[in-house]
Short mmCIF file of C-alpha atoms in Angstrom, two decimals:
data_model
loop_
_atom_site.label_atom_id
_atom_site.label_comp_id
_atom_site.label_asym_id
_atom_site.label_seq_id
_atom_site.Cartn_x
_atom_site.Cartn_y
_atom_site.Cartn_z
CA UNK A 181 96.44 69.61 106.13
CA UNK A 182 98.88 69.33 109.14
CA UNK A 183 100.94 72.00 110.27
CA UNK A 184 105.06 70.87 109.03
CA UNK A 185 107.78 73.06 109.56
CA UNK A 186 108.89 73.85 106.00
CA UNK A 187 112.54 75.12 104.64
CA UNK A 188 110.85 78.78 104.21
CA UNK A 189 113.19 81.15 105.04
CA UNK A 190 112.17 83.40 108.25
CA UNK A 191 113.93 86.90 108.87
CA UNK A 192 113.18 89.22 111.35
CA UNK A 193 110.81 92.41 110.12
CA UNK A 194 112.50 95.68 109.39
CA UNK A 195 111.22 97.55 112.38
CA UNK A 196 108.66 99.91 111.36
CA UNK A 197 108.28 103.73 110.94
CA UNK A 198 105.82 104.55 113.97
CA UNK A 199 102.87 105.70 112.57
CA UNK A 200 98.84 106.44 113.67
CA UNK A 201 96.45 103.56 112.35
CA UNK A 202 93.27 104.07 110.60
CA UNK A 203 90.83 101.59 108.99
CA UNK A 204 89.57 101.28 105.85
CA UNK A 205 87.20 99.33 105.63
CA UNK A 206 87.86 96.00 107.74
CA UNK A 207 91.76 96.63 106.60
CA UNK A 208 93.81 97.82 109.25
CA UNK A 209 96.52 100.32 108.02
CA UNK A 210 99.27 101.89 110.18
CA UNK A 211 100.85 101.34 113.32
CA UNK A 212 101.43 97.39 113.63
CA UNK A 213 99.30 96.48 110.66
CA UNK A 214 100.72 94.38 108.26
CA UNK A 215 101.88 96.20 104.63
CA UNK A 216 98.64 95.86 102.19
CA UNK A 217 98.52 95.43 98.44
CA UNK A 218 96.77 97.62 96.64
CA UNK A 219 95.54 97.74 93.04
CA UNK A 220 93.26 99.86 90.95
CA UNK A 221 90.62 98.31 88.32
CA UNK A 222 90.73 99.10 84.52
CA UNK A 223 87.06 98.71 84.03
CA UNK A 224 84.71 101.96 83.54
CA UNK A 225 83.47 102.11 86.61
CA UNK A 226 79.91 103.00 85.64
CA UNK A 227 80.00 98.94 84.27
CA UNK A 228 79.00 97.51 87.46
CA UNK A 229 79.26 94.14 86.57
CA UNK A 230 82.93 94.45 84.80
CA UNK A 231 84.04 96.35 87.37
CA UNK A 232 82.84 93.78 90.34
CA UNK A 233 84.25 91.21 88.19
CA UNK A 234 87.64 92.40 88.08
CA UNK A 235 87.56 93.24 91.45
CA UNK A 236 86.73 89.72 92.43
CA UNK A 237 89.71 88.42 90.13
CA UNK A 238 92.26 91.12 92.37
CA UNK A 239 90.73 89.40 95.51
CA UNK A 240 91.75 86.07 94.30
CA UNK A 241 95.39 87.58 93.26
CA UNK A 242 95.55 88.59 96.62
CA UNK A 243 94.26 92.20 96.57
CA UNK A 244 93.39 93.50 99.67
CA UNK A 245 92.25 97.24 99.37
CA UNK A 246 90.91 98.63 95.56
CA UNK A 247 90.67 101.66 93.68
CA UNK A 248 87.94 102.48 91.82
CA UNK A 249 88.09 105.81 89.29
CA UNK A 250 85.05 108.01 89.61
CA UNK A 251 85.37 110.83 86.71
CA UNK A 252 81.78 110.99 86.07
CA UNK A 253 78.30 110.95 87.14
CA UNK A 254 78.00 107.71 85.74
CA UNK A 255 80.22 106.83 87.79
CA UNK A 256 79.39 108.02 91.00
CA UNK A 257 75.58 106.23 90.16
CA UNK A 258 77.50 103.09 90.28
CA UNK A 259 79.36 103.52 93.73
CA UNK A 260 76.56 101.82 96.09
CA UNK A 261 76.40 98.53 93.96
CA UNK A 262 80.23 97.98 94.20
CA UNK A 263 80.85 99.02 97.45
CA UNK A 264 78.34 96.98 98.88
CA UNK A 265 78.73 93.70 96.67
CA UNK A 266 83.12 94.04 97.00
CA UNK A 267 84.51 91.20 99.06
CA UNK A 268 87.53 93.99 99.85
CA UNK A 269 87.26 97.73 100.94
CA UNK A 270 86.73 100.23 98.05
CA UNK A 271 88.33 103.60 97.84
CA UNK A 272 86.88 105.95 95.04
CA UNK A 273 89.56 107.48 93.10
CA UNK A 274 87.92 111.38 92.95
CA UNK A 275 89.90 114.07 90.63
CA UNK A 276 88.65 117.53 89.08
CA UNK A 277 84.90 117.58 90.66
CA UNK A 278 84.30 117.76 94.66
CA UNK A 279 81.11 116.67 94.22
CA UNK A 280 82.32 113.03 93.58
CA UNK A 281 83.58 112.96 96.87
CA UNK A 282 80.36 113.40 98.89
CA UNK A 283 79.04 110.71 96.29
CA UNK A 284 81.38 108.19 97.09
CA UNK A 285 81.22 109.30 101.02
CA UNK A 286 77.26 108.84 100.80
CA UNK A 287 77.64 105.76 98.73
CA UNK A 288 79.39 103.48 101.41
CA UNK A 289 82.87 103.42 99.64
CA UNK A 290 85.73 102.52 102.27
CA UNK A 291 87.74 105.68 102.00
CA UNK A 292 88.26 108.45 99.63
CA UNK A 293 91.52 109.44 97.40
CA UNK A 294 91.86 112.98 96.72
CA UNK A 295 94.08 114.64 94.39
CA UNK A 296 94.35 118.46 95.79
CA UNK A 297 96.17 119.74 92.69
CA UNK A 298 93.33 119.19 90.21
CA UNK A 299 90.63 119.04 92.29
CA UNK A 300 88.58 122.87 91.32
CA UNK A 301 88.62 124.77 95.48
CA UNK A 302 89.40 122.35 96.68
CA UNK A 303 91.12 124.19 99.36
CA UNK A 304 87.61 125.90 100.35
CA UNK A 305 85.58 122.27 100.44
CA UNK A 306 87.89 120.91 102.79
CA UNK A 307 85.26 121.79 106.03
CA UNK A 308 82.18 120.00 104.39
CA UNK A 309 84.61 117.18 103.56
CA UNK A 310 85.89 116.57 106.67
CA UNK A 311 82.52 116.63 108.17
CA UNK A 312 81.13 114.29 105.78
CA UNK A 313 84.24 111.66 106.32
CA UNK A 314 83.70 111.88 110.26
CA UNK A 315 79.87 111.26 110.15
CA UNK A 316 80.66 108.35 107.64
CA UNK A 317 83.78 107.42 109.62
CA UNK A 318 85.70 106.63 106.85
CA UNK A 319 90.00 107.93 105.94
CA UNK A 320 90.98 110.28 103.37
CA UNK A 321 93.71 109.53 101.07
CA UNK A 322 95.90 113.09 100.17
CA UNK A 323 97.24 111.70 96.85
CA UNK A 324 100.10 114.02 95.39
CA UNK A 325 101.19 113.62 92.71
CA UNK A 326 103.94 115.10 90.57
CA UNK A 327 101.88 115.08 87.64
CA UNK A 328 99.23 117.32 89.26
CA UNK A 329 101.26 119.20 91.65
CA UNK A 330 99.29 122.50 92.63
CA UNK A 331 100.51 125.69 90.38
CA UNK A 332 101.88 127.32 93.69
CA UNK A 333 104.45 124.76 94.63
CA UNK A 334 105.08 124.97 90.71
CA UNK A 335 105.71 128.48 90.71
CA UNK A 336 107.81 128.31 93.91
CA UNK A 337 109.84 125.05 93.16
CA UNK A 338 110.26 124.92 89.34
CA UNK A 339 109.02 121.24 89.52
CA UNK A 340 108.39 118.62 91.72
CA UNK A 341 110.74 118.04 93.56
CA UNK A 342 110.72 115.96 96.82
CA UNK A 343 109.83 118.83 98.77
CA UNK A 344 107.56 120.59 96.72
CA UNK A 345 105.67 117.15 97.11
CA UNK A 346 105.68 116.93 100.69
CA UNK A 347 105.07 120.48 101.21
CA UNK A 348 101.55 119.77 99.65
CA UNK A 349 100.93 117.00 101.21
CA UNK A 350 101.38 118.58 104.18
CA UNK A 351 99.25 121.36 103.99
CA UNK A 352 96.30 119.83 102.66
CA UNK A 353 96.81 117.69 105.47
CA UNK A 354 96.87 120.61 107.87
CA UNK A 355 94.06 122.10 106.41
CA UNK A 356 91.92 118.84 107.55
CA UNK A 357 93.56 118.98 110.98
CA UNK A 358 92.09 122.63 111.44
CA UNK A 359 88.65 121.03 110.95
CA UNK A 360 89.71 118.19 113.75
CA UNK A 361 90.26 115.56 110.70
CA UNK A 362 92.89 113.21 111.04
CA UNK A 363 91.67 110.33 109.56
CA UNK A 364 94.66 110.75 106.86
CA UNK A 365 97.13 108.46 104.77
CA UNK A 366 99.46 110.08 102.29
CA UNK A 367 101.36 109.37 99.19
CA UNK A 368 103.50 111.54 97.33
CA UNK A 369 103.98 109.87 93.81
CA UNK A 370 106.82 110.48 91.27
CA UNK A 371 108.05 108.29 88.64
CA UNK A 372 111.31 108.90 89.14
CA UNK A 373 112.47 106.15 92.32
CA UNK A 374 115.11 108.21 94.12
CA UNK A 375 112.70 111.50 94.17
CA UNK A 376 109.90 109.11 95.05
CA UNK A 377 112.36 107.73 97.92
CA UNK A 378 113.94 111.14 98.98
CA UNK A 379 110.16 112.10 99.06
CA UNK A 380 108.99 109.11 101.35
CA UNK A 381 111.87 109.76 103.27
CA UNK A 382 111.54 113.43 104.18
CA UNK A 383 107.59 112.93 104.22
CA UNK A 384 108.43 109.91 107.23
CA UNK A 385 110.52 112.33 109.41
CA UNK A 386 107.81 114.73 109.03
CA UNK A 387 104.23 113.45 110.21
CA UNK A 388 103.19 110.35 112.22
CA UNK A 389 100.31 109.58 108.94
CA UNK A 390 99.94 106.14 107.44
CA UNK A 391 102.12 106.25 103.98
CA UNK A 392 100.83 104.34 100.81
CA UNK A 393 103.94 103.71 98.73
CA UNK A 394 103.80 103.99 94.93
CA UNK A 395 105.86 104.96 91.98
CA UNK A 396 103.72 106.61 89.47
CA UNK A 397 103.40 106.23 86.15
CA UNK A 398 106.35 103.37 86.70
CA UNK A 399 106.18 102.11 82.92
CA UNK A 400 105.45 98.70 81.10
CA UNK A 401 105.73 95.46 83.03
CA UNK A 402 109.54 94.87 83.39
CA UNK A 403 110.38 98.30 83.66
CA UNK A 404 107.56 98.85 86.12
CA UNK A 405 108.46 95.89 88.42
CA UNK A 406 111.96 96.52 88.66
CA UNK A 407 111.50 100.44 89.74
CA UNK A 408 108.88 99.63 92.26
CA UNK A 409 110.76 96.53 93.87
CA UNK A 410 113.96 98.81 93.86
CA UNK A 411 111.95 101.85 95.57
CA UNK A 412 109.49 100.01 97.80
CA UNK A 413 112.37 97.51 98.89
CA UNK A 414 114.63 99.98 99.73
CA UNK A 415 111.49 101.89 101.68
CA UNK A 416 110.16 99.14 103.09
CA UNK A 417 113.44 97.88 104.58
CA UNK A 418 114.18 101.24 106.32
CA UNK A 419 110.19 100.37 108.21
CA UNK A 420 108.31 103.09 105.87
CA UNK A 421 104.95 102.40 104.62
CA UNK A 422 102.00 101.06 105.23
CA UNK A 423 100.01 100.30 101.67
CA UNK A 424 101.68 99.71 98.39
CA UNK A 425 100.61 99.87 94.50
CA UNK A 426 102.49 98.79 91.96
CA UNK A 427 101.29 101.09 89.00
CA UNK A 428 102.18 98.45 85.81
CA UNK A 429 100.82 99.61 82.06
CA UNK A 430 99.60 95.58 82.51
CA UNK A 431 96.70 93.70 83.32
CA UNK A 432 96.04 94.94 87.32
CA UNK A 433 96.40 91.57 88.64
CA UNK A 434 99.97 91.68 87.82
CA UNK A 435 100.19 94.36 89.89
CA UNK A 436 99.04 92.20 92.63
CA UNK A 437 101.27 89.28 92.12
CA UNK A 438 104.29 92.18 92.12
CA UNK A 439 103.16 93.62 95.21
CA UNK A 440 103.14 90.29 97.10
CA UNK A 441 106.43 89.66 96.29
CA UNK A 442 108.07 91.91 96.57
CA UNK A 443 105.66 91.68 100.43
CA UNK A 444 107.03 88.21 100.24
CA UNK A 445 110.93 88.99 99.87
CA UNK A 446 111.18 91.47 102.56
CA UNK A 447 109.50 89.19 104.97
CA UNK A 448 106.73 91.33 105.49
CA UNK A 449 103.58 89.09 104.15
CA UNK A 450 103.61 85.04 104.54
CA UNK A 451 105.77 83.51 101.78
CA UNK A 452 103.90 80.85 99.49
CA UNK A 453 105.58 79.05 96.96
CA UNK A 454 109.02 80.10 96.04
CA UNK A 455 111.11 78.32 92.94
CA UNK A 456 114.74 78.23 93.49
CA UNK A 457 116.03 77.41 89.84
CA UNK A 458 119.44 78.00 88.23
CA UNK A 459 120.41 80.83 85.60
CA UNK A 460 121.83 77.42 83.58
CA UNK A 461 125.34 77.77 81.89
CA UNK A 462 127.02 75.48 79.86
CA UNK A 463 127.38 72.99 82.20
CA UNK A 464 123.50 72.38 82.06
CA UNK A 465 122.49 69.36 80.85
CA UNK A 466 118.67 70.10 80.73
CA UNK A 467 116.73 72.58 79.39
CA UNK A 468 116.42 74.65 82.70
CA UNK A 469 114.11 77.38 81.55
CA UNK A 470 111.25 75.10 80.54
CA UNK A 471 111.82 72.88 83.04
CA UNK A 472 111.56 75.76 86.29
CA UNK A 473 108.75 77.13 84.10
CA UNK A 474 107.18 73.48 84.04
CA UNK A 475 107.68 73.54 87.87
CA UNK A 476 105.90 77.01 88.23
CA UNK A 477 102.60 75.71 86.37
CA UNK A 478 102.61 72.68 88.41
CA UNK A 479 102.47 74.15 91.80
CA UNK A 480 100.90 76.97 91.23
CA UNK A 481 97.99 77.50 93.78
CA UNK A 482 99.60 74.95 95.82
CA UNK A 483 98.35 75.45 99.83
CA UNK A 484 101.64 75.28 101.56
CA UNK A 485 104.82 76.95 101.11
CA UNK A 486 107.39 75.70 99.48
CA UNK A 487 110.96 76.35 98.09
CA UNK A 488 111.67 74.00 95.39
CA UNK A 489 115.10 73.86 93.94
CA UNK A 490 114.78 73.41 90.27
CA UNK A 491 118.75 72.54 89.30
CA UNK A 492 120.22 72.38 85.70
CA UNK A 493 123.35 70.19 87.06
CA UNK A 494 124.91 68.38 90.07
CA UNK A 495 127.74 71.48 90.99
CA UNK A 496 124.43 73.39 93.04
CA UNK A 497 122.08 70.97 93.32
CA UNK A 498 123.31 69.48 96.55
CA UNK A 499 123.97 72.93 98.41
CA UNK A 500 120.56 74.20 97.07
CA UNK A 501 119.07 70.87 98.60
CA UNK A 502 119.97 71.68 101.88
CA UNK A 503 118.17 75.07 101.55
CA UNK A 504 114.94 73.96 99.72
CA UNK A 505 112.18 71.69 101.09
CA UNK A 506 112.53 69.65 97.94
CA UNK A 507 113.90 69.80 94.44
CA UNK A 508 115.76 68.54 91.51
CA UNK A 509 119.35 68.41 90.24
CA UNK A 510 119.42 67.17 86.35
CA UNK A 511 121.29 65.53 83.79
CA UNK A 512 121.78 62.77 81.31
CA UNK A 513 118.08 62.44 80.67
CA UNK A 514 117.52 61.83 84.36
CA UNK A 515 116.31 64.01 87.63
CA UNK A 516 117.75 63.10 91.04
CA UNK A 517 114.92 63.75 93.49
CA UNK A 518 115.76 65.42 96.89
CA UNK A 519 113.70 65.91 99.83
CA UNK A 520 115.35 68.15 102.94
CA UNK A 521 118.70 67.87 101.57
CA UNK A 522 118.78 64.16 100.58
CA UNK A 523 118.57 62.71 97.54
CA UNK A 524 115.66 59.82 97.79
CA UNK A 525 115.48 58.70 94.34
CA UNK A 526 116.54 59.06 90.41
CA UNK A 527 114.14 59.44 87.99
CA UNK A 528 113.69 59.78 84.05
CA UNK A 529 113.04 63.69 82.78
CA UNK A 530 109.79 63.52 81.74
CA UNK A 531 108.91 62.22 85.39
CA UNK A 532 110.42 65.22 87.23
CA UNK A 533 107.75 67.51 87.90
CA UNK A 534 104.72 64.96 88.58
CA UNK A 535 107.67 63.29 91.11
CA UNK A 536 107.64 66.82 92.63
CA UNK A 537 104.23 67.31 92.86
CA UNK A 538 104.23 63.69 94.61
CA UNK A 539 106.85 64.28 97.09
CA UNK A 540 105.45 67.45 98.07
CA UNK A 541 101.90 66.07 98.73
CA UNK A 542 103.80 63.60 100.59
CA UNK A 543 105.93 66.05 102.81
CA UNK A 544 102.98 68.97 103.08
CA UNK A 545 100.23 66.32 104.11
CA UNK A 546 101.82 63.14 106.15
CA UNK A 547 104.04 62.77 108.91
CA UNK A 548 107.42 64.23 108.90
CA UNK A 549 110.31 61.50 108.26
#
C-alpha cells in the first residue's frame, strides 16, 4: 500500500512528565517511550492453554504488556510455559505469598507486580527480592492500592487518601533503593478519579519512577470507560504516565480497545480508523445509528487510517467533508458520496457503505487525485 497523506488529525504531544526508563520485556517504558496498553487475562492461570489463548486475542486487540494472576502453586507451575510461548511481555500479578515472586522471577516472566499491603513481611523480603530482580534483570511493579492499603497508613490516615497512597508507595520504593534497586514503576490505584488524579499528581512531583495509570475497580463497561478516559485524559494531557489499564467488569479485550483510544484521542498512539457520524435530530432523514454502525463493521480492520464522516443530513455534511478523508451526507433514500471535501457522486442507500469501502480502497491504494 502507498504511503497518502490522509485527513487524520495531527496535534502536538502533551510534553511529558520526565521520568527514568526501564524495560519490560522488549517494551520500553518511561522517559520518551510511547504510553503502553495494558490488560490483565481472566483465565486461571494454571490453564496454560486458555490463558495463552487469551493472551494471543489481547495481542491482536492491541495489547502490548499483560498481567497474569499467580495466587497459587498451580499457578506459579504454569509461569515458564506462558512466559516463554507470549508474543508480549508477561508480568505476574503476585499478592499474599512472597514465594510467588521468586517463582515468577525464576520462571522468565517480564516483570513482577507486587502488592506491599497484603503481601505477609513483605517489608523483610525486600533484600532477597531485589537481588533476585537484578540477577534476572527484570522491573518491579509497587502496586498500591486503596483496597489493600497497609494497616499503618490506615491507622495514621483514616483511609486512603491520596497521600496515604503515595506515602506507601514511596517507602516500599525506598526500601528497594536501600538494596541499590531501582528498577521500579508505580501505581497508586483508587476508584474514585479525582483521588486517583490528586494521587498521580502528588506521586509525579515526588519521584522521577515510570507511573502505570489505572482506576481500580472502575465499574461495568460504560461506567468504567467514562471514569478512566476522564482520569487518564486529564493525566495524560498534563505528560503523566507511562502504562495504562483500563480495569472494565468486561471481556479484557475491551479494555484494550478503551485504552487505545483513549491513546488515540490524546495523540499519543497512531490513530486508525475514526467514524465521524452525527447524533441525528429531526432533521435526519436516515436512520443514522444503523447506518454509522453499518460503517463501523465495514471498515473495521481496515490498514489505513481513516476519518469517515457518516452524516444524517446535508446542514453538516459539507463542513464535516472538508474534515474527513471521505464520507456521506444522506437523505431521500439517497447518499451523496464525498471524497476530501467534494462530493463525487449520488448514490441509492443501500449502496452507501460498499461505495465507501470502494472509494476508500481507491484513495488508500492509488494515486492521489
Amino acid at each position: 500500500m502507498s504511503t497518502v497523506e490522509l485527513g487524520m488529525p495531527t496535534s502536538p504531544n502533551p510534553p511529558r512528565r520526565v521520568s527514568r526508563r526501564l524495560m519490560v520485556g522488549d517494551v520500553p517504558v518511561g522517559g520518551d517511550a510511547p504510553v503502553s496498553v495494558q490488560s490483565m487475562t481472566t483465565t486461571l492461570t494454571s490453564d496454560v492453554d486458555s490463558t495463552l489463548r487469551q493472551i494471543a486475542e489481547l495481542t491482536a486487540a492491541g495489547c502490548q504488556i499483560v498481567r497474569v494472576a499467580v495466587p497459587s502453586q498451580d499457578d506459579a507451575d504454569a509461569l515458564p510455559a506462558i512466559a516463554k510461548k507470549s508474543r508480549i511481555p508477561v508480568i505476574a500479578d503476585i499478592h499474599f505469598q512472597p514465594k510467588y515472586v521468586f517463582a515468577a522471577i525464576a520462571a522468565g516472566c517480564a516483570a513482577v507486580r507486587v502488592n506491599p499491603g497484603n503481601i505477609k513481611k513483605f517489608d523483610d523480603k525486600v533484600g532477597d527480592i531485589a537481588r533476585a530482580a537484578t540477577d534476572a534483570g527484570i522491573p518491579i511493579r509497587i502496586g498500591v492500592n486503596a483496597g489493600s492499603l497497609d494497616q499503618r497508613l490506615w491507622t495514621k490516615y483514616g483511609k486512603a487518601t491520596p497521600q496515604a497512597l503515595v506515602e506507601s508507595a514511596l517507602w516500599e520504593c525506598s526500601l528497594f533503593e536501600e538494596h541499590g534497586f531501582t528498577d521500579l514503576k508505580i501505581s497508586v490505584k483508587h476508584h474514585d478519579p479525582l483521588v486517583m488524579i490528586a494521587a498521580y499528581r502528588l506521586l509525579a512531583r515526588q519521584c522521577d519512577y515510570p507511573l502505570h495509570l489505572g482506576v481500580t475497580e472502575a465499574g461495568p463497561q460504560f461506567q468504567g470507560t467514562i471514569k478512566s478516559a476522564v482520569a487518564f485524559g486529564i493525566l495524560l494531557a498534563d505528560g503523566i504516565g507511562d502504562t495504562i489499564r483500563v480495569s472494565l467488569s468486561a471481556p479484557p479485550v475491551e479494555e484494550v480497545k478503551v485504552g487505545s483510544q483513549i491513546l488515540e484521542s490524546l495523540g499519543l498512539r497512531p490513530r486508525r480508523l475514526e467514524i465521524v457520524s452525527c447524533p441525528s435530530c429531526g432533521r435526519a432523514q436516515v436512520d443514522v445509528y444503523t447506518l454509522a454502525d453499518q460503517v463501523a463493521a465495514a471498515f473495521d480492520g481496515f490498514p489505513a487510517p481513516l476519518r469517515v464522516a457518516v452524516m444524517g443530513c446535508v446542514v453538516n455534511g459539507p463542513g464535516e467533508a472538508r474534515e474527513a478523508d471521505l464520507g456521506v451526507s444522506s437523505g431521500n433514500g439517497k447518499g451523496r458520496i464525498f471524497v476530501r471535501g467534494k462530493v463525487i457522486k449520488t448514490v441509492p442507500e443501500h449502496r452507501i457503505v460498499d461505495t465507501l469501502l470502494e472509494e476508500a480502497l481507491r484513495l488508500t491504494e492509488g494515486p492521489q487525485q
